[in-house]
Coordinates of C-alpha atoms in Angstrom, one line a residue:
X1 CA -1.0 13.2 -48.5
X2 CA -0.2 12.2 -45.0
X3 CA 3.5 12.1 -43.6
X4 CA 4.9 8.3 -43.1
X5 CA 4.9 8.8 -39.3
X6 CA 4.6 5.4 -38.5
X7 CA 8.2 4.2 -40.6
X8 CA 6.4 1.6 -41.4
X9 CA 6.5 0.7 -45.3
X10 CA 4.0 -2.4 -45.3
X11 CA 0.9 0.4 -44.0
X12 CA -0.3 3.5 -45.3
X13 CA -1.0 6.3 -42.7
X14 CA -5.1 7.2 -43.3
X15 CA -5.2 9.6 -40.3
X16 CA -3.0 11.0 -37.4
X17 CA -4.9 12.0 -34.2
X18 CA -2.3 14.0 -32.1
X19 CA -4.5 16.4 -30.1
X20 CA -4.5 15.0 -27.1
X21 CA -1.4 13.1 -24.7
X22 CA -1.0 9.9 -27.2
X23 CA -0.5 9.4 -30.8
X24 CA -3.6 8.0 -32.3
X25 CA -3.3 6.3 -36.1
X26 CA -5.5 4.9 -38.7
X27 CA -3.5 2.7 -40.7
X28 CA -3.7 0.0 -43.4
X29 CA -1.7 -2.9 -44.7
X30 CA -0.7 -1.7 -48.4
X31 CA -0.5 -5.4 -49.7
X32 CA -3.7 -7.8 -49.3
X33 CA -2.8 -11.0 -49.0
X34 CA -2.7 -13.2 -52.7
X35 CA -3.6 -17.0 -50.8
X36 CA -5.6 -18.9 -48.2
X37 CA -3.9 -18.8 -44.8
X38 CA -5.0 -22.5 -44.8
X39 CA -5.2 -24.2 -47.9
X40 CA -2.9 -22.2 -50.4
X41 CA -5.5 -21.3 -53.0
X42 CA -5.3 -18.4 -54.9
X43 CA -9.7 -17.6 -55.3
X44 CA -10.2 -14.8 -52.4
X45 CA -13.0 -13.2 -51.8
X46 CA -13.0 -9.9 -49.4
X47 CA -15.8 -11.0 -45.9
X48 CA -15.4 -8.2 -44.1
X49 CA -12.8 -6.2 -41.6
X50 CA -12.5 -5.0 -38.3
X51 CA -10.3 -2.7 -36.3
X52 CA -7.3 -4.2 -34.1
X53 CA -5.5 -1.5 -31.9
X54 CA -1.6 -2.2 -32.2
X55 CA 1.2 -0.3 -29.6
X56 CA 4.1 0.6 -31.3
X57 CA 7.1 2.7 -29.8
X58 CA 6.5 5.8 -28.1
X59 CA 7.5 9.1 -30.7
X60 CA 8.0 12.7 -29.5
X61 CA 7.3 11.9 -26.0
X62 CA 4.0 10.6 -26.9
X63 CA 2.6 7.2 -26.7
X64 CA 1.7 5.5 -30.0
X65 CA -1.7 3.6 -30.7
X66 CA -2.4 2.2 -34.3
X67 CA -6.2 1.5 -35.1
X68 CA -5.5 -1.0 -38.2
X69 CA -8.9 -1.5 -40.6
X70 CA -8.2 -5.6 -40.7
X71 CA -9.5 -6.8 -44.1
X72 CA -10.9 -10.5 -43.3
X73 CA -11.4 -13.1 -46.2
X74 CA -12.6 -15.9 -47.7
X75 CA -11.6 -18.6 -49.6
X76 CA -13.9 -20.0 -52.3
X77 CA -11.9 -23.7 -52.6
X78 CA -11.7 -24.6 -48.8
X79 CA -14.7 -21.7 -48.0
X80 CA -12.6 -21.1 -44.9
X81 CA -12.1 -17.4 -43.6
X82 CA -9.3 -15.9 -41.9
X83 CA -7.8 -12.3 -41.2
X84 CA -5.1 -11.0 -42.9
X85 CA -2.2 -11.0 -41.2
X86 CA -0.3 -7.3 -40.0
X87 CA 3.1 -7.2 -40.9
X88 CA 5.4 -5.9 -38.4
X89 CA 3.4 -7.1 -35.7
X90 CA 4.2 -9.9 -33.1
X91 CA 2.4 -12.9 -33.4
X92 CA 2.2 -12.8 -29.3
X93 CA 1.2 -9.4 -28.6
X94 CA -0.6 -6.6 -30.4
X95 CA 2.2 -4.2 -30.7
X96 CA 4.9 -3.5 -33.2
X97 CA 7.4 -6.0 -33.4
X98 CA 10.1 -3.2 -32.9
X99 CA 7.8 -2.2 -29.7
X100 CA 8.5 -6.2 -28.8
X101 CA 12.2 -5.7 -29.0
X102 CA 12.4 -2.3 -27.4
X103 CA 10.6 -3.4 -24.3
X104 CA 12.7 -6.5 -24.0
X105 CA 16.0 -4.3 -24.3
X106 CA 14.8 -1.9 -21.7
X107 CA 12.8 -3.9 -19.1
X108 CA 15.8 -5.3 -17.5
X109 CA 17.0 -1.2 -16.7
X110 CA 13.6 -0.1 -16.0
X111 CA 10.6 -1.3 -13.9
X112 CA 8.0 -2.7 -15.6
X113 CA 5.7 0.1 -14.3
X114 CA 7.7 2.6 -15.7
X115 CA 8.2 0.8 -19.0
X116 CA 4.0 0.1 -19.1
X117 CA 3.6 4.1 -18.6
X118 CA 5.7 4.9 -21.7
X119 CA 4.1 2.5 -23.9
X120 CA 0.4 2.3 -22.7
X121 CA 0.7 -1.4 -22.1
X122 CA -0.5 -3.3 -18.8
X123 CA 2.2 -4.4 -16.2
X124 CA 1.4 -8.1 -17.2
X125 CA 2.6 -7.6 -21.0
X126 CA 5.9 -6.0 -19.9
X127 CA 6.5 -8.9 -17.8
X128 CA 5.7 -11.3 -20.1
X129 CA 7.8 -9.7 -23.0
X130 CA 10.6 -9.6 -20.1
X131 CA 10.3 -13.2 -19.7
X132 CA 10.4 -14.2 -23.4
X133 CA 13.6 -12.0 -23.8
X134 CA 15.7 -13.1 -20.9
X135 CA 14.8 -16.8 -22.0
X136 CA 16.1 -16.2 -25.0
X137 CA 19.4 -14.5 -23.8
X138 CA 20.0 -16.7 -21.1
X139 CA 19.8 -19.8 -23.8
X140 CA 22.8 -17.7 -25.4
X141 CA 24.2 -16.5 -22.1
X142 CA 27.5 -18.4 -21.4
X143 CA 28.9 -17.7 -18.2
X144 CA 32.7 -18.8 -17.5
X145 CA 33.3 -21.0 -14.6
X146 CA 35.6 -18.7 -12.9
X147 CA 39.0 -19.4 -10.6
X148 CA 37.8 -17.2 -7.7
X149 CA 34.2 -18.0 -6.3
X150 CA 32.6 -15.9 -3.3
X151 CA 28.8 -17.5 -2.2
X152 CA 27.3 -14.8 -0.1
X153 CA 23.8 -14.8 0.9
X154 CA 21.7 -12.0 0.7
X155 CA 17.6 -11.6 2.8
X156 CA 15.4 -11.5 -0.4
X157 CA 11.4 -11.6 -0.8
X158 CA 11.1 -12.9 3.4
X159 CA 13.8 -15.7 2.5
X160 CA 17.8 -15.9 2.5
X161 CA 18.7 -16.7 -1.1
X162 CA 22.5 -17.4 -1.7
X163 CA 24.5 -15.4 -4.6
X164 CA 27.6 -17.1 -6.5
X165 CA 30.1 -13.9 -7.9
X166 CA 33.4 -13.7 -9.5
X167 CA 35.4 -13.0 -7.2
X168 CA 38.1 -11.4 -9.2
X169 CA 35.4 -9.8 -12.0
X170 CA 32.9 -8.7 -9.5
X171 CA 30.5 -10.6 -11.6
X172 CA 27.3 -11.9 -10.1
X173 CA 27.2 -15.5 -12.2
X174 CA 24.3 -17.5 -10.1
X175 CA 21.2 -16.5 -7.6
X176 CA 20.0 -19.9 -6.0
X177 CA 16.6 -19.0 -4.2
X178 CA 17.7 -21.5 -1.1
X179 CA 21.3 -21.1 0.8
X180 CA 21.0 -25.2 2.0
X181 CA 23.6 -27.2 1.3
X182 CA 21.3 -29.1 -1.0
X183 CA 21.0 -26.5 -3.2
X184 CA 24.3 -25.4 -3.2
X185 CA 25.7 -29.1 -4.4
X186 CA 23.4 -29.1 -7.0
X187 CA 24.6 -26.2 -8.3
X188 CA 28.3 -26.9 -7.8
X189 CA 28.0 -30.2 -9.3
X190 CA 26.2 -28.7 -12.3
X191 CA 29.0 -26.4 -13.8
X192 CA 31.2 -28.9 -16.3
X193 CA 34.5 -26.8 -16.0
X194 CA 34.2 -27.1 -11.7
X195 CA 37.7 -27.9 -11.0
X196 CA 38.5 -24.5 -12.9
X197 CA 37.7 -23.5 -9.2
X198 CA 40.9 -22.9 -7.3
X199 CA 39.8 -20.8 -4.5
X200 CA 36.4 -20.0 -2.8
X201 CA 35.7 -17.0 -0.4
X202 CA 32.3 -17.8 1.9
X203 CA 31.1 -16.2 5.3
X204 CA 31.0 -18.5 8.4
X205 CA 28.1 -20.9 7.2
X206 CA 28.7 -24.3 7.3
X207 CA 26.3 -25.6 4.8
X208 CA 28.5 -23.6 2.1
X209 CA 32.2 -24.7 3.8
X210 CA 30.4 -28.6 3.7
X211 CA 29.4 -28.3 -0.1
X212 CA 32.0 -26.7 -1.3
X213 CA 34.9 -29.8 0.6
X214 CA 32.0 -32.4 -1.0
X215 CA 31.8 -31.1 -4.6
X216 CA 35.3 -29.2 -4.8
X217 CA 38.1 -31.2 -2.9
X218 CA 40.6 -29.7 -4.8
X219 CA 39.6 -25.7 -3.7
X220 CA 40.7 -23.6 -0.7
X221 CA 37.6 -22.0 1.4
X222 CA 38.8 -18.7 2.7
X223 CA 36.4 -16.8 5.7
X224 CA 35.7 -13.3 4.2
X225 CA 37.6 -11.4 6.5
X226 CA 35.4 -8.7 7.3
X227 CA 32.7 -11.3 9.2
X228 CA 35.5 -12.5 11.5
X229 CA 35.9 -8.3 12.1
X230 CA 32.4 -7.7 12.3
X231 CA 32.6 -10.3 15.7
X232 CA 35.3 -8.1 16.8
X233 CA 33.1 -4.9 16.3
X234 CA 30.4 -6.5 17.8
X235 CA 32.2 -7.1 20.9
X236 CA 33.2 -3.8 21.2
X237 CA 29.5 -2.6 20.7
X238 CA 28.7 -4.7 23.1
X239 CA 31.1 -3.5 26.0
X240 CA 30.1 -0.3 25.1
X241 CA 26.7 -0.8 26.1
X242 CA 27.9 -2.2 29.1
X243 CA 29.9 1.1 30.0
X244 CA 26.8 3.2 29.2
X245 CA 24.5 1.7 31.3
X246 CA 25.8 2.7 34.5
X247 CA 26.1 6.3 33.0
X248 CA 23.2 9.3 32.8
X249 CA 20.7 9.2 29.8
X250 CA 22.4 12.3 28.6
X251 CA 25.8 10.7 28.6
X252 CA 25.0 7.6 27.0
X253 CA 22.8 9.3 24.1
X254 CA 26.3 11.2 23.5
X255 CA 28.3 8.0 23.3
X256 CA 26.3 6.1 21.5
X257 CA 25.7 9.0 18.5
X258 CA 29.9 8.7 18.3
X259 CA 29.8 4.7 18.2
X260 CA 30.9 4.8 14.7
X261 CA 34.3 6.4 16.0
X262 CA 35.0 3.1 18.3
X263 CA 34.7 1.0 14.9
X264 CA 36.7 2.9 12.8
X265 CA 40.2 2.3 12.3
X266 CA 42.9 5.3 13.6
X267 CA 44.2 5.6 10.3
X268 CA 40.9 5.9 8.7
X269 CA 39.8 9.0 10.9
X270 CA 40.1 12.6 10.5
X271 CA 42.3 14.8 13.3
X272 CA 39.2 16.4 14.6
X273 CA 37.3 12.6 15.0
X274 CA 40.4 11.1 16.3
X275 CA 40.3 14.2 19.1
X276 CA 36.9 13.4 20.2
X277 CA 37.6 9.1 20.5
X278 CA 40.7 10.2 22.7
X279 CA 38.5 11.7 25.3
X280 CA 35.6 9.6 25.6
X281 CA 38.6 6.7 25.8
X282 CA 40.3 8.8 28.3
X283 CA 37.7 9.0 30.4
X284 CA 35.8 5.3 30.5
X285 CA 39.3 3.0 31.0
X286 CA 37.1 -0.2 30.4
X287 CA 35.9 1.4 27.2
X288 CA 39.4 2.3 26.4
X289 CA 40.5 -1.5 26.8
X290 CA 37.5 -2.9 25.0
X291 CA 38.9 -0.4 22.0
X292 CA 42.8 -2.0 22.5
X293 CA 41.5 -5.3 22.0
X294 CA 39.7 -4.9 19.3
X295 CA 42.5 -3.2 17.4
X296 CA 45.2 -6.0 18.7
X297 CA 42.9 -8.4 16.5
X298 CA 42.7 -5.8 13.9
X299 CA 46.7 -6.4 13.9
X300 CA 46.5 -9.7 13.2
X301 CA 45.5 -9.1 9.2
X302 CA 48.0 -6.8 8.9
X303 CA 50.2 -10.3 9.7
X304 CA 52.4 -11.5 6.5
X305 CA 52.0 -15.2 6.7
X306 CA 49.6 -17.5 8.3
X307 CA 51.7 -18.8 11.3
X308 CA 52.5 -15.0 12.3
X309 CA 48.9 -14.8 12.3
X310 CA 48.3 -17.9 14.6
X311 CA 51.2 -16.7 17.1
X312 CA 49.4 -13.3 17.0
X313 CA 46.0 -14.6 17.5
X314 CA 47.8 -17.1 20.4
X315 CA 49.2 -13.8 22.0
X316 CA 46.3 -11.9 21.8
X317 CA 43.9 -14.3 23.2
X318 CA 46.0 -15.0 26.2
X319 CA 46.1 -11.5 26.9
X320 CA 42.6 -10.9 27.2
X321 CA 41.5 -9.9 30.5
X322 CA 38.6 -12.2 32.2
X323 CA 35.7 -9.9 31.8
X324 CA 37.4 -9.3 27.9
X325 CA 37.2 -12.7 27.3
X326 CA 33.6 -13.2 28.1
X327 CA 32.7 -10.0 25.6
X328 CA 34.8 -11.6 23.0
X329 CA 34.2 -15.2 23.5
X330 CA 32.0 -15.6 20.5
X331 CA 34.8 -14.4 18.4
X332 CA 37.4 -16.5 20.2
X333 CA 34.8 -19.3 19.1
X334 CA 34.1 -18.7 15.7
X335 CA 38.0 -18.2 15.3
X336 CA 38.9 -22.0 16.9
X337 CA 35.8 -23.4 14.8
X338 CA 36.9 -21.7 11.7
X339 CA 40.9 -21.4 12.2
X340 CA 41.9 -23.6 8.9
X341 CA 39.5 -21.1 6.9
X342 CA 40.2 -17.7 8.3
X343 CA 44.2 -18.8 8.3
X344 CA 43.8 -19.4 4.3
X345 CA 43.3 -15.7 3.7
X346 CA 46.9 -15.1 4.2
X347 CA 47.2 -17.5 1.1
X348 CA 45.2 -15.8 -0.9
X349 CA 44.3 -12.2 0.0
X350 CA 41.1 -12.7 -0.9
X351 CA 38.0 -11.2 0.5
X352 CA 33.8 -11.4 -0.7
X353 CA 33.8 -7.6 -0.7
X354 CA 32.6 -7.9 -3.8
X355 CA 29.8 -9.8 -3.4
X356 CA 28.4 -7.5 -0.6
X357 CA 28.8 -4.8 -3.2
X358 CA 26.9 -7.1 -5.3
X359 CA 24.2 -7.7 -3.1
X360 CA 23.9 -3.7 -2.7
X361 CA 23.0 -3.7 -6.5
X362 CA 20.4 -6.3 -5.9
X363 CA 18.6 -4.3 -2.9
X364 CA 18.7 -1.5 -5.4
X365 CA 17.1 -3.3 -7.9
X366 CA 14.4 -5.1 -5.4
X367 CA 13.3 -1.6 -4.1
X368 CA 12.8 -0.4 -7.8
X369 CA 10.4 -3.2 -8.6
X370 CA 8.5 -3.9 -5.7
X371 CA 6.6 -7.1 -6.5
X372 CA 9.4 -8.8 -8.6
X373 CA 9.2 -12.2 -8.2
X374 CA 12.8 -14.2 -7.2
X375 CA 13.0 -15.8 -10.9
X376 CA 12.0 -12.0 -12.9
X377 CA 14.9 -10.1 -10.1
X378 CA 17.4 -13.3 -10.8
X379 CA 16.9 -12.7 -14.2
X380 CA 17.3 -9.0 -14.8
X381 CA 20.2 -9.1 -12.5
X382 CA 22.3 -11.6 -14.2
X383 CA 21.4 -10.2 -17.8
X384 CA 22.4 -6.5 -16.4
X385 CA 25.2 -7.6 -15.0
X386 CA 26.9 -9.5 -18.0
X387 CA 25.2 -7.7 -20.8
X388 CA 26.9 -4.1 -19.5
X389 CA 29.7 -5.8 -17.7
X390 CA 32.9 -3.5 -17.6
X391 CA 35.8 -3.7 -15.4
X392 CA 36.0 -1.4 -13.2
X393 CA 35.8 -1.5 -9.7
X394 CA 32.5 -1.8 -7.7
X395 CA 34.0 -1.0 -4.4
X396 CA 36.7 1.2 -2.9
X397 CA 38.4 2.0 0.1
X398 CA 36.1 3.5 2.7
X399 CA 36.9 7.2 3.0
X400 CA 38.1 9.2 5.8
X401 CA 35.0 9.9 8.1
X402 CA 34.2 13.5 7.2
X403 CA 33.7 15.3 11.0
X404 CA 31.1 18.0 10.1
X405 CA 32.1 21.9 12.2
X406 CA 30.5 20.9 15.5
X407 CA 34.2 19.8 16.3
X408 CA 35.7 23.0 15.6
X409 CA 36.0 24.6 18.9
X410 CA 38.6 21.4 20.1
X411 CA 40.8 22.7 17.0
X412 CA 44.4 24.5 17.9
X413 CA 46.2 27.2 16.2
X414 CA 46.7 25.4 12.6
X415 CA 50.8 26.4 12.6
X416 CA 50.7 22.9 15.5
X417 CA 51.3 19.5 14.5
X418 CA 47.9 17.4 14.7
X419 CA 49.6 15.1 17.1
X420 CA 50.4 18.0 19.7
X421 CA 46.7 19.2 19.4
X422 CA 45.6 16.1 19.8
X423 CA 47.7 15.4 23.0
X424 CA 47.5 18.4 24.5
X425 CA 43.2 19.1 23.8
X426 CA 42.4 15.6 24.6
X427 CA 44.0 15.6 27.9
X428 CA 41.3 18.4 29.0
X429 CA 38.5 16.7 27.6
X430 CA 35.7 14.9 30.5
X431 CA 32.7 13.4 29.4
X432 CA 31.2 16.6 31.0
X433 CA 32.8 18.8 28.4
X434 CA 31.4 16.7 25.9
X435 CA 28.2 16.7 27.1
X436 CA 28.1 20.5 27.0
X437 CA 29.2 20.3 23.4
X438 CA 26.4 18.0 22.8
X439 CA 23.8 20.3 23.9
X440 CA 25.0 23.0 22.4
X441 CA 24.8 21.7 18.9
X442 CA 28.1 20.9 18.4
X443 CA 28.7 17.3 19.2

């Protein structure tokens, strides 16, 4: 007698094929069927059978195909004929339904490629059996309005699509696949519990400040404070440029491989990185005051209320130099344009860095399934997201930069302070030293 391999108790195992990669099964239904399919009556009469491959669930590695001898019939009062049907088996597909379920558990973790190697199915079935089961859980999905929105917009499939988070669960609640304020309305105005909303965090794009004061009067719109930063960074980036092209090839290849030191904050850098932005700010003044001004806005977020912010920002902007004022003017812009809404994160201390973490996730998942389409990614993200939701932070503070040994040679004896290395080291630092660190591997 053959093992039950299949766990199956409505077929009876005739014959396992195992030699080869895949599990190949003969198998029969154990109870025929006692009436018509159409009519009811009782008077059957066997016409026939045929074999129907089912899928079930991968076993022992192995993919599983079941060849099931179908018994067809007839009935004598109607004279009708009809298969009988396979229990276990979804009335969709043919596979298991317990393959049905699996697949639907597992294709919003997996690709469907992978998911269609495992099981022997095409790429198609996976998808479809993808979209039957995130139908059904989104019909059950409830998702809370929540207190703290960020809309953040993320390049997706050629287009910017716009992506609604909880702010303060670092829950991804809504993908819109168009960031126009037409869309974004219609969204707003659809949630029933809206004036649940008491803050909302956005980056400097009008269309989202513009629909949120239509739909949400009531809610403060705070800038994400790292896109008014990012200006300020860019400003830098830019002067730096400037500075490097009067200097060699050489010279500015070396500058521009330590950029990342310019946009770090002091605090955030190791002794050894903090020894090598001394001497390149030592030695190119303009750069140096590029770098001063940058961190005198930096200064202002570090402010404990909204008018020392202003009076900050009013001291800083009037002490910009003319040739700084034409390298940050776009930030001096956006800041006048957007003052009301950069000014209410003092209120609120609130910031969208979790939905740019969030819109890491959905790169991650877009480079796994190449070919998703928006609807299939919007779907497995917000079922992943919520179905294995757990608090815990998505995002941290940004560590130390980690200076690799080609800085070594600038270290002093390690009984010295790190401030007396640094002031005495740095004072004999040219760009010319640096240079011959550079090309000799360790810069």
């Amino acid at each position: 007698m053959l093992p039950d391999i299949l766990n199956l108790p409505e077929y009876r195992v005739l014959q396992v094929d195992d030699s080869g990669p895949d599990y190949h099964i003969r198998a029969e239904t154990i109870t025929p069927p006692t009436a018509c399919n159409h009519c009811g009556a009782t008077s059957l009469v066997g016409y026939g059978h045929r074999e129907q491959l089912i899928h079930d669930l991968p076993s022992h590695g192995k993919r599983v195909g079941i060849s099931v001898d179908t018994r067809r019939y007839r009935c004598k009062d109607c004279r009708k004929t009809f298969y009988e049907p396979l229990p276990a088996v979804d009335e969709k597909r043919r596979m298991t339904t317990r393959l049905v379920n699996w697949l639907g558990e597992h294709s919003a973790r997996k690709t469907f490629a992978q998911l269609a190697e495992e099981t022997g199915v095409s790429n198609m079935t996976v998808k479809a059996v993808f979209v039957d089961h995130s139908a059904k859980l989104g019909a059950a999905l409830k998702i809370e309005t929540p207190q703290f929105m960020g809309i953040n917009e993320i390049h997706l499939i050629r287009r910017p699509r716009v992506v609604f988070t909880n702010t303060k669960g670092c829950l991804v609640i809504e993908m819109l696949d168009n960031r126009d304020k037409k869309s974004v309305v219609r969204y707003l105005s659809g949630l029933s519990d809206r004036e649940r909303i008491r803050c909302v965090t956005i980056d400097m794009w009008r269309s989202y400040r513009d629909a949120v004061r239509e739909v949400l009067p009531d809610a403060d719109v705070v800038v994400d404070k790292f896109h008014v930063l990012k200006m300020a960074n860019a400003a830098l980036d830019q002067m730096r440029k400037s500075v490097g092209a009067a200097m060699t090839s050489r010279q500015r290849r070396t500058l521009m491989k330590d950029r990342k030191l310019l946009l770090m904050r002091p605090k955030d850098l190791r002794p050894e990185a903090t020894l090598m932005l001394s001497g390149w700010l030592r030695n190119l003044p303009e750069l140096e005051a590029a770098y001063n001004v940058k961190e005198a806005f930096y200064a202002l977020y570090d402010a404990e209320t909204k008018e020392e912010a202003l009076h900050l920002q009013e001291q800083w902007e009037n002490s910009l130099a003319p040739e700084m004022k034409t390298a940050y003017q776009p930030l001096i812009t956006a800041f006048h344009n957007w003052r009301d809404e950069i000014l209410a994160y003092f209120d609120w201390r609130l910031t969208n860095a979790c939905a740019e973490s969030a819109n890491n996730l959905i790169r991650v998942a877009n480079r796994m399934g190449r070919g998703y389409s928006f609807e299939v990614l919007r779907s497995r993200i917000l079922l992943t997201n919520h179905a294995g939701h757990k608090k815990k932070k998505l995002y941290a503070r940004p560590k130390p930069v980690e200076m690799d040994n080609r800085y070594s040679l600038a270290v002093c004896e390690p009984s010295r302070s790190t401030q007396e290395e640094t002031d005495e080291i740095s004072e004999g630092v040219d760009i010319s030293t640096l240079l011959r660190l550079a090309e000799d591997g360790l810069l």
